[in-house]
PDB file of C-alpha atoms in Angstrom:
ATOM      1  CA  UNK A1156      -1.034  38.820 -73.740  1.00  0.00           C
ATOM      2  CA  UNK A1157       0.063  40.997 -71.110  1.00  0.00           C
ATOM      3  CA  UNK A1158       2.520  38.273 -69.771  1.00  0.00           C
ATOM      4  CA  UNK A1159       3.859  38.530 -72.994  1.00  0.00           C
ATOM      5  CA  UNK A1160       4.129  41.557 -74.085  1.00  0.00           C
ATOM      6  CA  UNK A1161       6.144  42.265 -70.372  1.00  0.00           C
ATOM      7  CA  UNK A1162       7.913  39.744 -72.250  1.00  0.00           C
ATOM      8  CA  UNK A1163       8.536  41.045 -75.314  1.00  0.00           C
ATOM      9  CA  UNK A1164       9.645  44.427 -73.872  1.00  0.00           C
ATOM     10  CA  UNK A1165      12.467  42.434 -71.523  1.00  0.00           C
ATOM     11  CA  UNK A1166      13.557  40.765 -74.608  1.00  0.00           C
ATOM     12  CA  UNK A1167      13.839  43.538 -76.645  1.00  0.00           C
ATOM     13  CA  UNK A1168      15.841  45.629 -73.856  1.00  0.00           C
ATOM     14  CA  UNK A1169      18.020  42.638 -73.063  1.00  0.00           C
ATOM     15  CA  UNK A1170      18.651  42.872 -77.416  1.00  0.00           C
ATOM     16  CA  UNK A1171      18.841  46.237 -77.141  1.00  0.00           C
ATOM     17  CA  UNK A1172      21.688  46.102 -74.559  1.00  0.00           C
ATOM     18  CA  UNK A1173      23.226  43.376 -75.799  1.00  0.00           C
ATOM     19  CA  UNK A1174      23.441  45.013 -78.908  1.00  0.00           C
ATOM     20  CA  UNK A1175      24.874  47.773 -77.237  1.00  0.00           C
ATOM     21  CA  UNK A1176      27.763  46.115 -74.936  1.00  0.00           C
ATOM     22  CA  UNK A1177      28.489  44.866 -79.413  1.00  0.00           C
ATOM     23  CA  UNK A1178      28.781  48.283 -80.040  1.00  0.00           C
ATOM     24  CA  UNK A1179      31.070  49.036 -77.078  1.00  0.00           C
ATOM     25  CA  UNK A1180      33.425  46.294 -77.932  1.00  0.00           C
ATOM     26  CA  UNK A1181      33.370  47.118 -81.154  1.00  0.00           C
ATOM     27  CA  UNK A1182      34.649  50.365 -80.457  1.00  0.00           C
ATOM     28  CA  UNK A1183      37.307  49.803 -77.370  1.00  0.00           C
ATOM     29  CA  UNK A1184      37.979  46.927 -80.147  1.00  0.00           C
ATOM     30  CA  UNK A1185      38.934  49.148 -82.531  1.00  0.00           C
ATOM     31  CA  UNK A1186      40.271  52.018 -80.967  1.00  0.00           C
ATOM     32  CA  UNK A1187      42.729  48.996 -78.736  1.00  0.00           C
ATOM     33  CA  UNK A1188      44.325  47.912 -82.349  1.00  0.00           C
ATOM     34  CA  UNK A1189      43.839  51.092 -84.486  1.00  0.00           C
ATOM     35  CA  UNK A1190      46.570  53.070 -81.136  1.00  0.00           C
ATOM     36  CA  UNK A1191      48.414  49.888 -81.379  1.00  0.00           C
ATOM     37  CA  UNK A1192      49.080  49.215 -85.294  1.00  0.00           C
ATOM     38  CA  UNK A1193      49.794  53.589 -84.871  1.00  0.00           C
ATOM     39  CA  UNK A1194      52.321  52.807 -82.278  1.00  0.00           C
ATOM     40  CA  UNK A1195      53.761  50.588 -84.013  1.00  0.00           C
ATOM     41  CA  UNK A1196      53.889  52.673 -86.719  1.00  0.00           C
ATOM     42  CA  UNK A1197      55.244  56.121 -85.051  1.00  0.00           C
ATOM     43  CA  UNK A1198      58.274  53.812 -83.683  1.00  0.00           C
ATOM     44  CA  UNK A1199      59.094  52.482 -87.094  1.00  0.00           C
ATOM     45  CA  UNK A1200      60.118  55.455 -87.887  1.00  0.00           C
ATOM     46  CA  UNK A1201      61.665  56.984 -84.704  1.00  0.00           C
ATOM     47  CA  UNK A1202      64.157  53.930 -84.655  1.00  0.00           C
ATOM     48  CA  UNK A1203      65.068  55.285 -88.880  1.00  0.00           C
ATOM     49  CA  UNK A1204      65.739  58.177 -87.386  1.00  0.00           C
ATOM     50  CA  UNK A1205      67.549  57.215 -84.170  1.00  0.00           C
ATOM     51  CA  UNK A1206      69.944  55.082 -87.160  1.00  0.00           C
ATOM     52  CA  UNK A1207      70.039  57.782 -88.993  1.00  0.00           C
ATOM     53  CA  UNK A1208      73.394  59.513 -89.576  1.00  0.00           C
ATOM     54  CA  UNK A1209      72.628  63.805 -89.971  1.00  0.00           C
ATOM     55  CA  UNK A1210      75.810  64.673 -90.834  1.00  0.00           C
ATOM     56  CA  UNK A1211      74.978  62.273 -94.608  1.00  0.00           C
ATOM     57  CA  UNK A1212      71.632  61.103 -94.319  1.00  0.00           C
ATOM     58  CA  UNK A1213      68.023  62.587 -95.615  1.00  0.00           C
ATOM     59  CA  UNK A1214      65.060  62.960 -92.860  1.00  0.00           C
ATOM     60  CA  UNK A1215      61.751  61.153 -94.635  1.00  0.00           C
ATOM     61  CA  UNK A1216      59.791  64.154 -94.227  1.00  0.00           C
ATOM     62  CA  UNK A1217      56.239  61.824 -94.643  1.00  0.00           C
ATOM     63  CA  UNK A1218      54.194  61.464 -91.846  1.00  0.00           C
ATOM     64  CA  UNK A1219      53.125  58.232 -91.468  1.00  0.00           C
ATOM     65  CA  UNK A1220      50.874  58.290 -88.416  1.00  0.00           C
ATOM     66  CA  UNK A1221      47.720  59.537 -87.669  1.00  0.00           C
ATOM     67  CA  UNK A1222      46.459  61.240 -85.195  1.00  0.00           C
ATOM     68  CA  UNK A1223      47.963  61.819 -81.982  1.00  0.00           C
ATOM     69  CA  UNK A1224      50.754  59.968 -83.096  1.00  0.00           C
ATOM     70  CA  UNK A1225      51.001  61.499 -85.933  1.00  0.00           C
ATOM     71  CA  UNK A1226      51.713  64.942 -84.003  1.00  0.00           C
ATOM     72  CA  UNK A1227      54.493  63.380 -81.666  1.00  0.00           C
ATOM     73  CA  UNK A1228      56.095  61.649 -85.217  1.00  0.00           C
ATOM     74  CA  UNK A1229      55.862  65.208 -86.864  1.00  0.00           C
ATOM     75  CA  UNK A1230      57.833  66.719 -83.360  1.00  0.00           C
ATOM     76  CA  UNK A1231      59.993  64.408 -83.911  1.00  0.00           C
ATOM     77  CA  UNK A1232      61.275  64.850 -87.639  1.00  0.00           C
ATOM     78  CA  UNK A1233      61.017  68.747 -86.952  1.00  0.00           C
ATOM     79  CA  UNK A1234      63.419  68.882 -84.122  1.00  0.00           C
ATOM     80  CA  UNK A1235      65.819  66.287 -85.560  1.00  0.00           C
ATOM     81  CA  UNK A1236      65.644  68.190 -89.321  1.00  0.00           C
ATOM     82  CA  UNK A1237      66.717  71.530 -87.559  1.00  0.00           C
ATOM     83  CA  UNK A1238      68.785  69.939 -86.101  1.00  0.00           C
ATOM     84  CA  UNK A1239      70.544  68.991 -89.021  1.00  0.00           C
ATOM     85  CA  UNK A1240      69.846  71.518 -90.990  1.00  0.00           C
ATOM     86  CA  UNK A1241      71.232  73.839 -88.556  1.00  0.00           C
ATOM     87  CA  UNK A1242      74.734  71.583 -87.857  1.00  0.00           C
ATOM     88  CA  UNK A1243      75.214  71.363 -92.375  1.00  0.00           C
ATOM     89  CA  UNK A1244      74.758  75.518 -92.094  1.00  0.00           C
ATOM     90  CA  UNK A1245      77.963  74.842 -89.431  1.00  0.00           C
ATOM     91  CA  UNK A1246      80.278  72.908 -91.137  1.00  0.00           C
ATOM     92  CA  UNK A1247      78.556  74.664 -94.495  1.00  0.00           C
ATOM     93  CA  UNK A1248      79.964  78.324 -93.105  1.00  0.00           C
ATOM     94  CA  UNK A1249      83.779  75.866 -91.664  1.00  0.00           C
ATOM     95  CA  UNK A1250      84.128  74.639 -95.326  1.00  0.00           C
ATOM     96  CA  UNK A1251      83.391  77.979 -96.785  1.00  0.00           C
ATOM     97  CA  UNK A1252      85.557  80.234 -94.828  1.00  0.00           C
ATOM     98  CA  UNK A1253      88.616  80.320 -96.676  1.00  0.00           C
ATOM     99  CA  UNK A1254      90.489  81.152 -94.446  1.00  0.00           C
ATOM    100  CA  UNK A1255      94.103  80.212 -94.755  1.00  0.00           C
ATOM    101  CA  UNK A1256      93.644  82.948 -97.255  1.00  0.00           C
ATOM    102  CA  UNK A1257      93.687  85.796 -95.609  1.00  0.00           C
ATOM    103  CA  UNK A1258      97.116  85.020 -94.810  1.00  0.00           C
ATOM    104  CA  UNK A1259      97.761  84.402 -98.583  1.00  0.00           C
ATOM    105  CA  UNK A1260     100.068  86.892-100.023  1.00  0.00           C
ATOM    106  CA  UNK A1261      97.555  87.930-102.238  1.00  0.00           C
ATOM    107  CA  UNK A1262      95.678  89.356 -99.847  1.00  0.00           C
ATOM    108  CA  UNK A1263      98.682  90.462 -97.759  1.00  0.00           C
ATOM    109  CA  UNK A1264      99.046  92.328-101.176  1.00  0.00           C
ATOM    110  CA  UNK A1265      95.868  93.467-100.595  1.00  0.00           C
ATOM    111  CA  UNK A1266      94.930  94.616 -97.758  1.00  0.00           C
ATOM    112  CA  UNK A1267      98.013  94.970 -95.969  1.00  0.00           C
ATOM    113  CA  UNK A1268      99.188  96.438 -94.095  1.00  0.00           C
ATOM    114  CA  UNK A1269      96.271  97.193 -92.379  1.00  0.00           C
ATOM    115  CA  UNK A1270      94.514  94.658 -93.000  1.00  0.00           C
ATOM    116  CA  UNK A1271      91.165  96.445 -92.244  1.00  0.00           C
ATOM    117  CA  UNK A1272      88.296  93.584 -94.474  1.00  0.00           C
ATOM    118  CA  UNK A1273      90.898  90.426 -93.195  1.00  0.00           C
ATOM    119  CA  UNK A1274      89.993  91.210 -89.275  1.00  0.00           C
ATOM    120  CA  UNK A1275      86.568  92.950 -90.098  1.00  0.00           C
ATOM    121  CA  UNK A1276      86.052  89.223 -92.362  1.00  0.00           C
ATOM    122  CA  UNK A1277      87.757  87.105 -88.956  1.00  0.00           C
ATOM    123  CA  UNK A1278      85.265  88.586 -86.824  1.00  0.00           C
ATOM    124  CA  UNK A1279      82.478  88.308 -88.509  1.00  0.00           C
ATOM    125  CA  UNK A1280      82.532  84.546 -89.059  1.00  0.00           C
ATOM    126  CA  UNK A1281      83.889  84.446 -85.205  1.00  0.00           C
ATOM    127  CA  UNK A1282      80.134  85.581 -83.974  1.00  0.00           C
ATOM    128  CA  UNK A1283      78.753  83.834 -87.358  1.00  0.00           C
ATOM    129  CA  UNK A1284      80.802  80.406 -86.396  1.00  0.00           C
ATOM    130  CA  UNK A1285      79.901  81.191 -82.842  1.00  0.00           C
ATOM    131  CA  UNK A1286      75.864  81.488 -82.462  1.00  0.00           C
ATOM    132  CA  UNK A1287      75.625  78.262 -84.377  1.00  0.00           C
ATOM    133  CA  UNK A1288      77.952  76.430 -82.006  1.00  0.00           C
ATOM    134  CA  UNK A1289      75.861  77.986 -79.515  1.00  0.00           C
ATOM    135  CA  UNK A1290      72.592  76.890 -81.274  1.00  0.00           C
ATOM    136  CA  UNK A1291      74.160  73.472 -81.721  1.00  0.00           C
ATOM    137  CA  UNK A1292      73.896  72.870 -78.207  1.00  0.00           C
ATOM    138  CA  UNK A1293      70.246  73.850 -77.768  1.00  0.00           C
ATOM    139  CA  UNK A1294      69.207  71.751 -80.158  1.00  0.00           C
ATOM    140  CA  UNK A1295      71.599  69.482 -78.748  1.00  0.00           C
ATOM    141  CA  UNK A1296      70.045  70.250 -75.028  1.00  0.00           C
ATOM    142  CA  UNK A1297      68.466  67.305 -73.412  1.00  0.00           C
ATOM    143  CA  UNK A1298      65.788  69.346 -71.832  1.00  0.00           C
ATOM    144  CA  UNK A1299      65.059  71.532 -74.841  1.00  0.00           C
ATOM    145  CA  UNK A1300      64.552  68.384 -77.076  1.00  0.00           C
ATOM    146  CA  UNK A1301      61.644  67.133 -74.694  1.00  0.00           C
ATOM    147  CA  UNK A1302      60.591  71.177 -74.134  1.00  0.00           C
ATOM    148  CA  UNK A1303      59.257  70.939 -78.033  1.00  0.00           C
ATOM    149  CA  UNK A1304      56.045  69.029 -77.556  1.00  0.00           C
ATOM    150  CA  UNK A1305      54.848  70.613 -74.656  1.00  0.00           C
ATOM    151  CA  UNK A1306      53.071  72.844 -76.722  1.00  0.00           C
ATOM    152  CA  UNK A1307      51.349  70.976 -79.225  1.00  0.00           C
ATOM    153  CA  UNK A1308      48.496  70.138 -76.276  1.00  0.00           C
ATOM    154  CA  UNK A1309      48.844  66.040 -77.346  1.00  0.00           C
ATOM    155  CA  UNK A1310      48.743  65.296 -72.961  1.00  0.00           C
ATOM    156  CA  UNK A1311      50.955  63.478 -70.949  1.00  0.00           C
ATOM    157  CA  UNK A1312      51.031  59.791 -72.604  1.00  0.00           C
ATOM    158  CA  UNK A1313      51.155  61.112 -75.917  1.00  0.00           C
ATOM    159  CA  UNK A1314      54.170  64.208 -74.706  1.00  0.00           C
ATOM    160  CA  UNK A1315      55.897  60.793 -72.039  1.00  0.00           C
ATOM    161  CA  UNK A1316      56.141  58.962 -75.904  1.00  0.00           C
ATOM    162  CA  UNK A1317      57.368  61.363 -77.377  1.00  0.00           C
ATOM    163  CA  UNK A1318      60.223  62.008 -75.083  1.00  0.00           C
ATOM    164  CA  UNK A1319      60.968  57.358 -74.559  1.00  0.00           C
ATOM    165  CA  UNK A1320      61.042  57.836 -78.039  1.00  0.00           C
ATOM    166  CA  UNK A1321      63.146  60.818 -78.377  1.00  0.00           C
ATOM    167  CA  UNK A1322      65.849  59.895 -75.902  1.00  0.00           C
ATOM    168  CA  UNK A1323      66.755  56.724 -75.001  1.00  0.00           C
ATOM    169  CA  UNK A1324      70.352  56.049 -72.754  1.00  0.00           C
ATOM    170  CA  UNK A1325      71.405  54.731 -76.367  1.00  0.00           C
ATOM    171  CA  UNK A1326      70.674  58.597 -77.400  1.00  0.00           C
ATOM    172  CA  UNK A1327      71.997  60.333 -73.637  1.00  0.00           C
ATOM    173  CA  UNK A1328      75.812  58.550 -74.867  1.00  0.00           C
ATOM    174  CA  UNK A1329      75.822  59.590 -77.712  1.00  0.00           C
ATOM    175  CA  UNK A1330      73.960  63.497 -76.911  1.00  0.00           C
ATOM    176  CA  UNK A1331      77.154  64.021 -74.635  1.00  0.00           C
ATOM    177  CA  UNK A1332      79.631  62.628 -77.155  1.00  0.00           C
ATOM    178  CA  UNK A1333      78.406  65.152 -79.630  1.00  0.00           C
ATOM    179  CA  UNK A1334      78.121  67.683 -76.972  1.00  0.00           C
ATOM    180  CA  UNK A1335      82.174  67.115 -76.138  1.00  0.00           C
ATOM    181  CA  UNK A1336      83.201  67.434 -79.746  1.00  0.00           C
ATOM    182  CA  UNK A1337      81.258  70.394 -80.274  1.00  0.00           C
ATOM    183  CA  UNK A1338      82.843  72.114 -77.701  1.00  0.00           C
ATOM    184  CA  UNK A1339      85.687  71.204 -78.493  1.00  0.00           C
ATOM    185  CA  UNK A1340      85.361  72.204 -82.321  1.00  0.00           C
ATOM    186  CA  UNK A1341      85.398  76.049 -81.013  1.00  0.00           C
ATOM    187  CA  UNK A1342      87.266  75.844 -78.764  1.00  0.00           C
ATOM    188  CA  UNK A1343      90.060  74.814 -80.912  1.00  0.00           C
ATOM    189  CA  UNK A1344      87.885  77.211 -83.649  1.00  0.00           C
ATOM    190  CA  UNK A1345      88.370  80.269 -81.607  1.00  0.00           C
ATOM    191  CA  UNK A1346      91.882  79.883 -80.635  1.00  0.00           C
ATOM    192  CA  UNK A1347      92.242  79.633 -84.195  1.00  0.00           C
ATOM    193  CA  UNK A1348      91.149  82.400 -84.806  1.00  0.00           C
ATOM    194  CA  UNK A1349      93.136  83.716 -82.071  1.00  0.00           C
ATOM    195  CA  UNK A1350      95.976  83.792 -83.432  1.00  0.00           C
ATOM    196  CA  UNK A1351      95.308  84.682 -86.719  1.00  0.00           C
ATOM    197  CA  UNK A1352      94.330  87.782 -85.453  1.00  0.00           C
ATOM    198  CA  UNK A1353      97.198  88.777 -83.656  1.00  0.00           C
ATOM    199  CA  UNK A1354      99.387  87.851 -86.697  1.00  0.00           C
ATOM    200  CA  UNK A1355      97.539  90.238 -88.045  1.00  0.00           C
ATOM    201  CA  UNK A1356      98.005  92.973 -85.721  1.00  0.00           C
ATOM    202  CA  UNK A1357     101.232  92.330 -85.661  1.00  0.00           C
ATOM    203  CA  UNK A1358     101.480  92.957 -88.114  1.00  0.00           C
ATOM    204  CA  UNK A1359      98.931  96.165 -88.358  1.00  0.00           C
ATOM    205  CA  UNK A1360     101.746  96.992 -86.061  1.00  0.00           C
ATOM    206  CA  UNK A1361     104.430  96.492 -86.938  1.00  0.00           C
ATOM    207  CA  UNK A1362     104.105  97.826 -90.548  1.00  0.00           C
ATOM    208  CA  UNK A1363     107.350 100.024 -90.980  1.00  0.00           C
ATOM    209  CA  UNK A1364     109.438  96.819 -89.474  1.00  0.00           C
ATOM    210  CA  UNK A1365     108.584  93.988 -92.792  1.00  0.00           C
ATOM    211  CA  UNK A1366     107.234  94.275 -96.603  1.00  0.00           C
ATOM    212  CA  UNK A1367     106.185  91.565 -98.778  1.00  0.00           C
ATOM    213  CA  UNK A1368     108.837  90.168-101.126  1.00  0.00           C
ATOM    214  CA  UNK A1369     108.800  87.798-103.580  1.00  0.00           C
ATOM    215  CA  UNK A1370     105.436  86.329-101.919  1.00  0.00           C
ATOM    216  CA  UNK A1371     106.943  86.710 -97.712  1.00  0.00           C
ATOM    217  CA  UNK A1372     106.776  88.784 -95.241  1.00  0.00           C
ATOM    218  CA  UNK A1373     110.522  89.771 -94.963  1.00  0.00           C
ATOM    219  CA  UNK A1374     110.995  91.756 -91.989  1.00  0.00           C
ATOM    220  CA  UNK A1375     113.716  94.361 -92.315  1.00  0.00           C
ATOM    221  CA  UNK A1376     115.673  93.598 -87.827  1.00  0.00           C
ATOM    222  CA  UNK A1377     115.854  89.842 -86.298  1.00  0.00           C
ATOM    223  CA  UNK A1378     114.183  91.054 -83.142  1.00  0.00           C
ATOM    224  CA  UNK A1379     110.938  92.212 -84.754  1.00  0.00           C
ATOM    225  CA  UNK A1380     111.435  88.695 -86.559  1.00  0.00           C
ATOM    226  CA  UNK A1381     111.869  86.958 -83.387  1.00  0.00           C
ATOM    227  CA  UNK A1382     108.573  88.274 -82.131  1.00  0.00           C
ATOM    228  CA  UNK A1383     106.975  87.441 -85.185  1.00  0.00           C
ATOM    229  CA  UNK A1384     107.360  84.064 -84.871  1.00  0.00           C
ATOM    230  CA  UNK A1385     106.364  83.654 -81.305  1.00  0.00           C
ATOM    231  CA  UNK A1386     103.124  85.324 -82.506  1.00  0.00           C
ATOM    232  CA  UNK A1387     102.889  82.693 -85.147  1.00  0.00           C
ATOM    233  CA  UNK A1388     103.549  80.673 -82.649  1.00  0.00           C
ATOM    234  CA  UNK A1389     101.514  80.887 -79.705  1.00  0.00           C
ATOM    235  CA  UNK A1390     103.800  82.222 -76.873  1.00  0.00           C
TER     236      UNK A1390
END
């Protein structure tokens, strides 16, 4: 009888151990499947983001993944959305600046010969555009992109997943190209603003040497006209 009870106890312990092992395996398998599925979802969203044209395409801000994968996805989409918004605002600022009208006959007549309001508008535009360019440069900086995940408390594993998905070799090449293009545009914009400011300063400094006739600037002496053309041509 005692042997039978002992055997029953042993059998119960074995069964309990098997149940625990099966339960643990079930949890492990579930977690493994969950991890694989969420990584697949996250990778799919990353591919969509990488294929976007930030100038024209909208970013799908809906979070498809779960858990810490969702935190990574949210960080990726928030960062790209901020980049898109900032660069779009820069384009809009330049497109709506009306700089081409600052030397129009109407503006010369309205604000000349001192051009106080026009010069102020130029300085304001220069400050705004350079601030946007600096912000865009910061957003497309590789270190700043990588560091965006650092305060999300997701751990090294998910930080690395974020970095791997956000910046690959193709992305690095694209970032360098964008940065070069942005800095080139900034240089051209500032040169144009310098030229326009030089023209306005010349006109205000020599306000007694010219007048507006039939919508055109006409100088009263040839030497000032020659100097004016040199300023216009950037010499």
